[in-house]
Amino acid sequence: MAPLTGTAQAHEAVTGSLSFSGEPGEYISGGLSHTFTPETTDMFDISGPTSESAVGATVVTPEGERWALSMQAPYGQKLTPGTTYSNALSWPEARPEDPKLQFSVTDRYCESGTGSFTISDIVYGPHGYIREVDATFERYCSGSTLPVRGELHARMPEPPAELSIGVGLNTTGSVDTRTGEITVGGTATCNKPARISLNVSAYQTQKRGTASGSHEDLTVVCEPGAPVPWTTSFPSNIDPTASFKPGAATLRALARADDRDYPVSVSDFQSTDIVLVRS
């Protein structure tokens, strides 16, 4: 199965069904009829890319069979409710302007094929999260005149919250006057568990030069509910012309984290004036 375009995400359906049947001699279905639901399978996943251009279903039976369905709009288009996509081809035959359709099972797959599918309804949440989908499809494998016809219906859980993070900066820090190393800190916040990467930097303008230093990729393991404190220490290490000293300085922090539920990253940037005191 060729991958869906864009970064795809998969979630287990709450309710729904994948049903299909093939005429006698049809290769993929074996000429049989099947109906699978989340209650009767080990996996019933619905996936889609952030571009909202495709929908896929992966069903794994208790016997270990893995059924895979993928329906994709022509390149640059979104799946549109109420639309029938005719002359759908399979990878690698399909051109960018062609809709794409593939249906296979663990031990039966055909690269070439033709067909069509209709998206009766599709509802999205954040970042291409598929909340509901109703579709029908018909596919002919490798020039066969025997089709497999099926329907996909699925309702998903409520979309997870989108990740939000924040970084706070303490307005005082310390400096070791023997080494010029400063110690600064702050807090990190999140609305759901996240590993936050911090790039922390500081600079201090002096009469005879500028002290400038940083610590990159400081990891903060954040849990929601309360600000998570962090501290870091570093000397003037960015093209320094001076060492840090007690007095006024500027502290900056850029926080980044990947959303564990969506294929996106979020960030927050803060800058503040601080006072460095002798440690």
Tab-separated table of N, CA and C in Angstrom, residues 123-241:
chain	number	residue	atom	x	y	z
A	123	VAL	N	-16.073	14.396	7.798
A	123	VAL	CA	-16.005	15.527	8.734
A	123	VAL	C	-14.630	15.513	9.380
A	124	TYR	N	-13.990	16.680	9.408
A	124	TYR	CA	-12.624	16.775	9.917
A	124	TYR	C	-12.567	17.525	11.241
A	125	GLY	N	-11.543	17.186	12.013
A	125	GLY	CA	-11.162	17.936	13.195
A	125	GLY	C	-9.836	18.627	12.928
A	126	PRO	N	-9.044	18.915	13.984
A	126	PRO	CA	-7.778	19.621	13.794
A	126	PRO	C	-6.781	18.806	12.969
A	127	HIS	N	-6.043	19.504	12.124
A	127	HIS	CA	-4.895	18.935	11.409
A	127	HIS	C	-5.250	17.665	10.621
A	128	GLY	N	-6.424	17.653	10.009
A	128	GLY	CA	-6.809	16.515	9.196
A	128	GLY	C	-7.367	15.330	9.955
A	129	TYR	N	-7.592	15.456	11.243
A	129	TYR	CA	-8.189	14.384	12.045
A	129	TYR	C	-9.583	14.074	11.486
A	130	ILE	N	-9.804	12.829	11.107
A	130	ILE	CA	-11.093	12.441	10.533
A	130	ILE	C	-12.052	12.055	11.656
A	131	ARG	N	-13.132	12.820	11.793
A	131	ARG	CA	-14.115	12.562	12.846
A	131	ARG	C	-15.197	11.594	12.388
A	132	GLU	N	-15.621	11.720	11.115
A	132	GLU	CA	-16.642	10.842	10.549
A	132	GLU	C	-16.336	10.615	9.078
A	133	VAL	N	-16.679	9.432	8.594
A	133	VAL	CA	-16.547	9.169	7.171
A	133	VAL	C	-17.570	8.122	6.750
A	134	ASP	N	-18.200	8.364	5.592
A	134	ASP	CA	-19.091	7.405	4.940
A	134	ASP	C	-18.697	7.380	3.473
A	135	ALA	N	-18.360	6.201	2.967
A	135	ALA	CA	-17.888	6.102	1.584
A	135	ALA	C	-18.240	4.739	1.013
A	136	THR	N	-18.327	4.690	-0.313
A	136	THR	CA	-18.496	3.419	-1.033
A	136	THR	C	-17.400	3.331	-2.089
A	137	PHE	N	-17.076	2.099	-2.496
A	137	PHE	CA	-16.027	1.927	-3.500
A	137	PHE	C	-16.307	0.698	-4.358
A	138	GLU	N	-15.700	0.712	-5.544
A	138	GLU	CA	-15.764	-0.412	-6.477
A	138	GLU	C	-14.403	-0.495	-7.165
A	139	ARG	N	-13.825	-1.685	-7.170
A	139	ARG	CA	-12.486	-1.812	-7.757
A	139	ARG	C	-12.369	-3.097	-8.567
A	140	TYR	N	-11.664	-2.966	-9.698
A	140	TYR	CA	-11.357	-4.096	-10.575
A	140	TYR	C	-9.843	-4.302	-10.540
A	141	CYS	N	-9.428	-5.499	-10.214
A	141	CYS	CA	-8.005	-5.786	-10.026
A	141	CYS	C	-7.360	-6.241	-11.322
A	142	SER	N	-6.267	-5.560	-11.720
A	142	SER	CA	-5.389	-6.001	-12.816
A	142	SER	C	-6.141	-6.366	-14.084
A	143	GLY	N	-7.070	-5.509	-14.511
A	143	GLY	CA	-7.784	-5.740	-15.755
A	143	GLY	C	-8.922	-6.725	-15.662
A	144	SER	N	-9.231	-7.236	-14.483
A	144	SER	CA	-10.322	-8.182	-14.315
A	144	SER	C	-11.659	-7.490	-14.578
A	145	THR	N	-12.632	-8.256	-15.012
A	145	THR	CA	-13.985	-7.740	-15.190
A	145	THR	C	-14.860	-8.035	-13.972
A	146	LEU	N	-14.243	-8.607	-12.928
A	146	LEU	CA	-14.973	-8.959	-11.713
A	146	LEU	C	-14.655	-7.939	-10.618
A	147	PRO	N	-15.644	-7.171	-10.171
A	147	PRO	CA	-15.357	-6.135	-9.181
A	147	PRO	C	-15.500	-6.634	-7.747
A	148	VAL	N	-14.845	-5.897	-6.846
A	148	VAL	CA	-15.160	-5.988	-5.424
A	148	VAL	C	-15.811	-4.660	-5.054
A	149	ARG	N	-16.935	-4.737	-4.365
A	149	ARG	CA	-17.680	-3.535	-3.994
A	149	ARG	C	-17.800	-3.481	-2.477
A	150	GLY	N	-17.665	-2.267	-1.921
A	150	GLY	CA	-17.714	-2.180	-0.475
A	150	GLY	C	-18.152	-0.819	0.036
A	151	GLU	N	-18.315	-0.763	1.358
A	151	GLU	CA	-18.701	0.466	2.046
A	151	GLU	C	-17.844	0.627	3.291
A	152	LEU	N	-17.513	1.873	3.581
A	152	LEU	CA	-16.786	2.219	4.807
A	152	LEU	C	-17.609	3.240	5.575
A	153	HIS	N	-17.851	2.940	6.844
A	153	HIS	CA	-18.531	3.869	7.749
A	153	HIS	C	-17.736	3.896	9.050
A	154	ALA	N	-17.475	5.074	9.572
A	154	ALA	CA	-16.708	5.147	10.816
A	154	ALA	C	-17.018	6.439	11.552
A	155	ARG	N	-17.079	6.334	12.871
A	155	ARG	CA	-17.199	7.475	13.766
A	155	ARG	C	-16.043	7.380	14.750
A	156	MET	N	-15.339	8.496	14.926
A	156	MET	CA	-14.120	8.504	15.717
A	156	MET	C	-14.364	9.138	17.086
A	157	PRO	N	-13.427	8.955	18.023
A	157	PRO	CA	-13.536	9.660	19.297
A	157	PRO	C	-13.428	11.168	19.092
A	158	GLU	N	-13.813	11.921	20.107
A	158	GLU	CA	-13.611	13.366	20.046
A	158	GLU	C	-12.131	13.648	19.822
A	159	PRO	N	-11.796	14.604	18.974
A	159	PRO	CA	-10.376	14.876	18.708
A	159	PRO	C	-9.644	15.275	19.982
A	160	PRO	N	-8.412	14.800	20.154
A	160	PRO	CA	-7.623	15.239	21.308
A	160	PRO	C	-7.384	16.747	21.256
A	161	ALA	N	-7.166	17.320	22.407
A	161	ALA	CA	-6.836	18.750	22.459
A	161	ALA	C	-5.531	19.003	21.720
A	162	GLU	N	-5.446	20.146	21.075
A	162	GLU	CA	-4.192	20.538	20.453
A	162	GLU	C	-3.211	20.980	21.537
A	163	LEU	N	-1.933	20.643	21.356
A	163	LEU	CA	-0.913	20.965	22.344
A	163	LEU	C	-0.683	22.468	22.417
A	164	SER	N	-0.617	22.955	23.652
A	164	SER	CA	-0.248	24.342	23.913
A	164	SER	C	0.833	24.348	24.984
A	165	ILE	N	1.932	25.069	24.735
A	165	ILE	CA	3.013	25.141	25.712
A	165	ILE	C	3.346	26.594	26.007
A	166	GLY	N	4.006	26.811	27.133
A	166	GLY	CA	4.452	28.147	27.500
A	166	GLY	C	5.772	28.077	28.232
A	167	VAL	N	6.555	29.110	28.126
A	167	VAL	CA	7.817	29.190	28.863
A	167	VAL	C	7.826	30.485	29.658
A	168	GLY	N	8.178	30.377	30.941
A	168	GLY	CA	8.306	31.537	31.806
A	168	GLY	C	9.761	31.748	32.186
A	169	LEU	N	10.131	32.991	32.443
A	169	LEU	CA	11.523	33.336	32.748
A	169	LEU	C	11.608	34.021	34.103
A	170	ASN	N	12.520	33.557	34.942
A	170	ASN	CA	12.792	34.242	36.193
A	170	ASN	C	13.515	35.558	35.903
A	171	THR	N	13.239	36.559	36.706
A	171	THR	CA	13.835	37.880	36.459
A	171	THR	C	15.142	38.096	37.205
A	172	THR	N	15.590	37.081	37.937
A	172	THR	CA	16.909	37.153	38.574
A	172	THR	C	17.687	35.883	38.264
A	173	GLY	N	18.996	36.023	38.206
A	173	GLY	CA	19.894	34.895	38.005
A	173	GLY	C	21.165	35.144	38.796
A	174	SER	N	22.079	34.229	38.717
A	174	SER	CA	23.334	34.380	39.447
A	174	SER	C	24.501	34.235	38.501
A	175	VAL	N	25.640	34.779	38.905
A	175	VAL	CA	26.848	34.683	38.109
A	175	VAL	C	28.021	34.343	39.028
A	176	ASP	N	28.806	33.373	38.608
A	176	ASP	CA	30.048	33.009	39.309
A	176	ASP	C	31.132	33.929	38.766
A	177	THR	N	31.574	34.880	39.572
A	177	THR	CA	32.524	35.878	39.092
A	177	THR	C	33.900	35.295	38.813
A	178	ARG	N	34.177	34.109	39.301
A	178	ARG	CA	35.466	33.480	39.006
A	178	ARG	C	35.474	32.900	37.597
A	179	THR	N	34.357	32.326	37.163
A	179	THR	CA	34.302	31.651	35.858
A	179	THR	C	33.480	32.412	34.829
A	180	GLY	N	32.673	33.347	35.270
A	180	GLY	CA	31.782	34.053	34.365
A	180	GLY	C	30.557	33.252	33.966
A	181	GLU	N	30.331	32.101	34.625
A	181	GLU	CA	29.175	31.267	34.290
A	181	GLU	C	27.947	31.783	35.005
A	182	ILE	N	26.844	31.883	34.265
A	182	ILE	CA	25.593	32.319	34.870
A	182	ILE	C	24.652	31.125	35.041
A	183	THR	N	23.746	31.262	36.019
A	183	THR	CA	22.687	30.276	36.233
A	183	THR	C	21.361	31.012	36.163
A	184	VAL	N	20.510	30.575	35.239
A	184	VAL	CA	19.216	31.219	35.033
A	184	VAL	C	18.145	30.138	35.015
A	185	GLY	N	16.903	30.537	35.082
A	185	GLY	CA	15.838	29.540	35.106
A	185	GLY	C	14.487	30.134	34.812
A	186	GLY	N	13.498	29.275	34.933
A	186	GLY	CA	12.131	29.677	34.682
A	186	GLY	C	11.200	28.492	34.846
A	187	THR	N	10.096	28.512	34.129
A	187	THR	CA	9.112	27.433	34.202
A	187	THR	C	8.633	27.086	32.795
A	188	ALA	N	8.078	25.902	32.677
A	188	ALA	CA	7.431	25.459	31.442
A	188	ALA	C	6.043	24.950	31.776
A	189	THR	N	5.089	25.205	30.894
A	189	THR	CA	3.718	24.752	31.105
A	189	THR	C	3.208	24.061	29.847
A	190	CYS	N	2.222	23.211	30.031
A	190	CYS	CA	1.617	22.483	28.909
A	190	CYS	C	0.208	22.069	29.301
A	191	ASN	N	-0.628	21.861	28.302
A	191	ASN	CA	-1.996	21.429	28.579
A	191	ASN	C	-2.167	19.915	28.462
A	192	LYS	N	-1.108	19.212	28.035
A	192	LYS	CA	-1.077	17.753	28.022
A	192	LYS	C	0.395	17.330	28.005
A	193	PRO	N	0.719	16.081	28.353
A	193	PRO	CA	2.120	15.684	28.478
A	193	PRO	C	2.928	16.000	27.221
A	194	ALA	N	4.146	16.512	27.435
A	194	ALA	CA	4.997	16.894	26.311
A	194	ALA	C	6.448	16.917	26.759
A	195	ARG	N	7.340	16.650	25.817
A	195	ARG	CA	8.771	16.849	26.025
A	195	ARG	C	9.144	18.156	25.328
A	196	ILE	N	9.441	19.155	26.142
A	196	ILE	CA	9.712	20.493	25.633
A	196	ILE	C	11.219	20.695	25.504
A	197	SER	N	11.639	21.153	24.341
A	197	SER	CA	13.041	21.473	24.104
A	197	SER	C	13.215	22.981	24.198
A	198	LEU	N	14.159	23.408	25.055
A	198	LEU	CA	14.394	24.833	25.279
A	198	LEU	C	15.745	25.243	24.710
A	199	ASN	N	15.755	26.344	23.994
A	199	ASN	CA	16.990	27.035	23.627
A	199	ASN	C	17.033	28.322	24.439
A	200	VAL	N	17.961	28.382	25.390
A	200	VAL	CA	18.049	29.501	26.325
A	200	VAL	C	19.297	30.318	26.000
A	201	SER	N	19.161	31.615	25.930
A	201	SER	CA	20.312	32.478	25.658
A	201	SER	C	20.230	33.740	26.508
A	202	ALA	N	21.383	34.374	26.713
A	202	ALA	CA	21.442	35.618	27.476
A	202	ALA	C	22.558	36.488	26.908
A	203	TYR	N	22.369	37.786	27.030
A	203	TYR	CA	23.460	38.689	26.652
A	203	TYR	C	23.484	39.876	27.618
A	204	GLN	N	24.659	40.441	27.736
A	204	GLN	CA	24.876	41.555	28.663
A	204	GLN	C	25.826	42.550	28.005
A	205	THR	N	25.320	43.760	27.805
A	205	THR	CA	26.145	44.808	27.204
A	205	THR	C	26.959	45.499	28.290
A	206	GLN	N	28.266	45.524	28.103
A	206	GLN	CA	29.180	46.144	29.053
A	206	GLN	C	29.943	47.273	28.361
A	207	LYS	N	30.698	48.032	29.127
A	207	LYS	CA	31.424	49.172	28.562
A	207	LYS	C	32.442	48.724	27.526
A	208	ARG	N	33.074	47.580	27.738
A	208	ARG	CA	34.170	47.165	26.866
A	208	ARG	C	33.817	45.965	25.972
A	209	GLY	N	32.587	45.596	25.929
A	209	GLY	CA	32.215	44.464	25.083
A	209	GLY	C	30.852	43.914	25.465
A	210	THR	N	30.528	42.760	24.923
A	210	THR	CA	29.244	42.103	25.171
A	210	THR	C	29.479	40.657	25.554
A	211	ALA	N	28.875	40.260	26.665
A	211	ALA	CA	28.873	38.852	27.065
A	211	ALA	C	27.620	38.205	26.489
A	212	SER	N	27.784	37.075	25.810
A	212	SER	CA	26.644	36.417	25.162
A	212	SER	C	26.838	34.907	25.231
A	213	GLY	N	25.846	34.195	25.768
A	213	GLY	CA	25.968	32.742	25.908
A	213	GLY	C	24.630	32.053	25.736
A	214	SER	N	24.685	30.727	25.613
A	214	SER	CA	23.439	29.984	25.411
A	214	SER	C	23.595	28.531	25.828
A	215	HIS	N	22.451	27.888	26.025
A	215	HIS	CA	22.342	26.438	26.217
A	215	HIS	C	21.209	25.989	25.313
A	216	GLU	N	21.527	25.131	24.351
A	216	GLU	CA	20.518	24.658	23.410
A	216	GLU	C	20.064	23.246	23.742
A	217	ASP	N	18.816	22.965	23.368
A	217	ASP	CA	18.226	21.628	23.516
A	217	ASP	C	18.186	21.157	24.966
A	218	LEU	N	17.827	22.052	25.852
A	218	LEU	CA	17.542	21.666	27.233
A	218	LEU	C	16.160	21.027	27.260
A	219	THR	N	16.060	19.790	27.754
A	219	THR	CA	14.792	19.059	27.727
A	219	THR	C	14.060	19.197	29.056
A	220	VAL	N	12.780	19.555	28.959
A	220	VAL	CA	11.908	19.639	30.123
A	220	VAL	C	10.748	18.681	29.905
A	221	VAL	N	10.570	17.733	30.812
A	221	VAL	CA	9.445	16.802	30.739
A	221	VAL	C	8.264	17.463	31.440
A	222	CYS	N	7.273	17.817	30.665
A	222	CYS	CA	6.160	18.620	31.176
A	222	CYS	C	4.917	17.769	31.362
A	223	GLU	N	4.266	17.947	32.496
A	223	GLU	CA	2.960	17.364	32.773
A	223	GLU	C	1.998	18.495	33.085
A	224	PRO	N	0.760	18.398	32.629
A	224	PRO	CA	-0.186	19.489	32.894
A	224	PRO	C	-0.536	19.572	34.372
A	225	GLY	N	-0.976	20.748	34.781
A	225	GLY	CA	-1.436	20.927	36.153
A	225	GLY	C	-0.673	21.967	36.921
A	226	ALA	N	0.637	22.041	36.731
A	226	ALA	CA	1.445	23.007	37.468
A	226	ALA	C	2.689	23.334	36.653
A	227	PRO	N	3.198	24.567	36.749
A	227	PRO	CA	4.423	24.914	36.031
A	227	PRO	C	5.585	24.022	36.465
A	228	VAL	N	6.400	23.612	35.495
A	228	VAL	CA	7.560	22.763	35.753
A	228	VAL	C	8.802	23.645	35.776
A	229	PRO	N	9.531	23.722	36.911
A	229	PRO	CA	10.707	24.587	36.965
A	229	PRO	C	11.884	24.002	36.186
A	230	TRP	N	12.716	24.878	35.657
A	230	TRP	CA	13.943	24.464	34.982
A	230	TRP	C	15.041	25.478	35.274
A	231	THR	N	16.278	25.013	35.260
A	231	THR	CA	17.446	25.882	35.406
A	231	THR	C	18.534	25.401	34.467
A	232	THR	N	19.415	26.283	34.105
A	232	THR	CA	20.562	25.927	33.278
A	232	THR	C	21.698	26.907	33.554
A	233	SER	N	22.909	26.466	33.291
A	233	SER	CA	24.093	27.292	33.516
A	233	SER	C	24.960	27.284	32.264
A	234	PHE	N	25.544	28.439	31.949
A	234	PHE	CA	26.459	28.521	30.815
A	234	PHE	C	27.296	29.793	30.940
A	235	PRO	N	28.495	29.802	30.359
A	235	PRO	CA	29.332	30.997	30.322
A	235	PRO	C	29.032	31.828	29.084
A	236	SER	N	29.775	32.877	28.881
A	236	SER	CA	29.704	33.628	27.635
A	236	SER	C	30.424	32.809	26.569
A	237	ASN	N	29.651	32.179	25.688
A	237	ASN	CA	30.232	31.206	24.748
A	237	ASN	C	29.845	31.461	23.295
A	238	ILE	N	29.206	32.609	23.000
A	238	ILE	CA	28.858	32.941	21.621
A	238	ILE	C	29.706	34.142	21.193
A	239	ASP	N	30.819	33.900	20.536
A	239	ASP	CA	31.745	34.960	20.113
A	239	ASP	C	31.946	35.991	21.222
A	240	PRO	N	32.346	35.549	22.406
A	240	PRO	CA	32.393	36.480	23.543
A	240	PRO	C	33.483	37.532	23.401
A	241	THR	N	33.154	38.752	23.787
A	241	THR	CA	34.156	39.809	23.942
A	241	THR	C	34.261	40.233	25.392
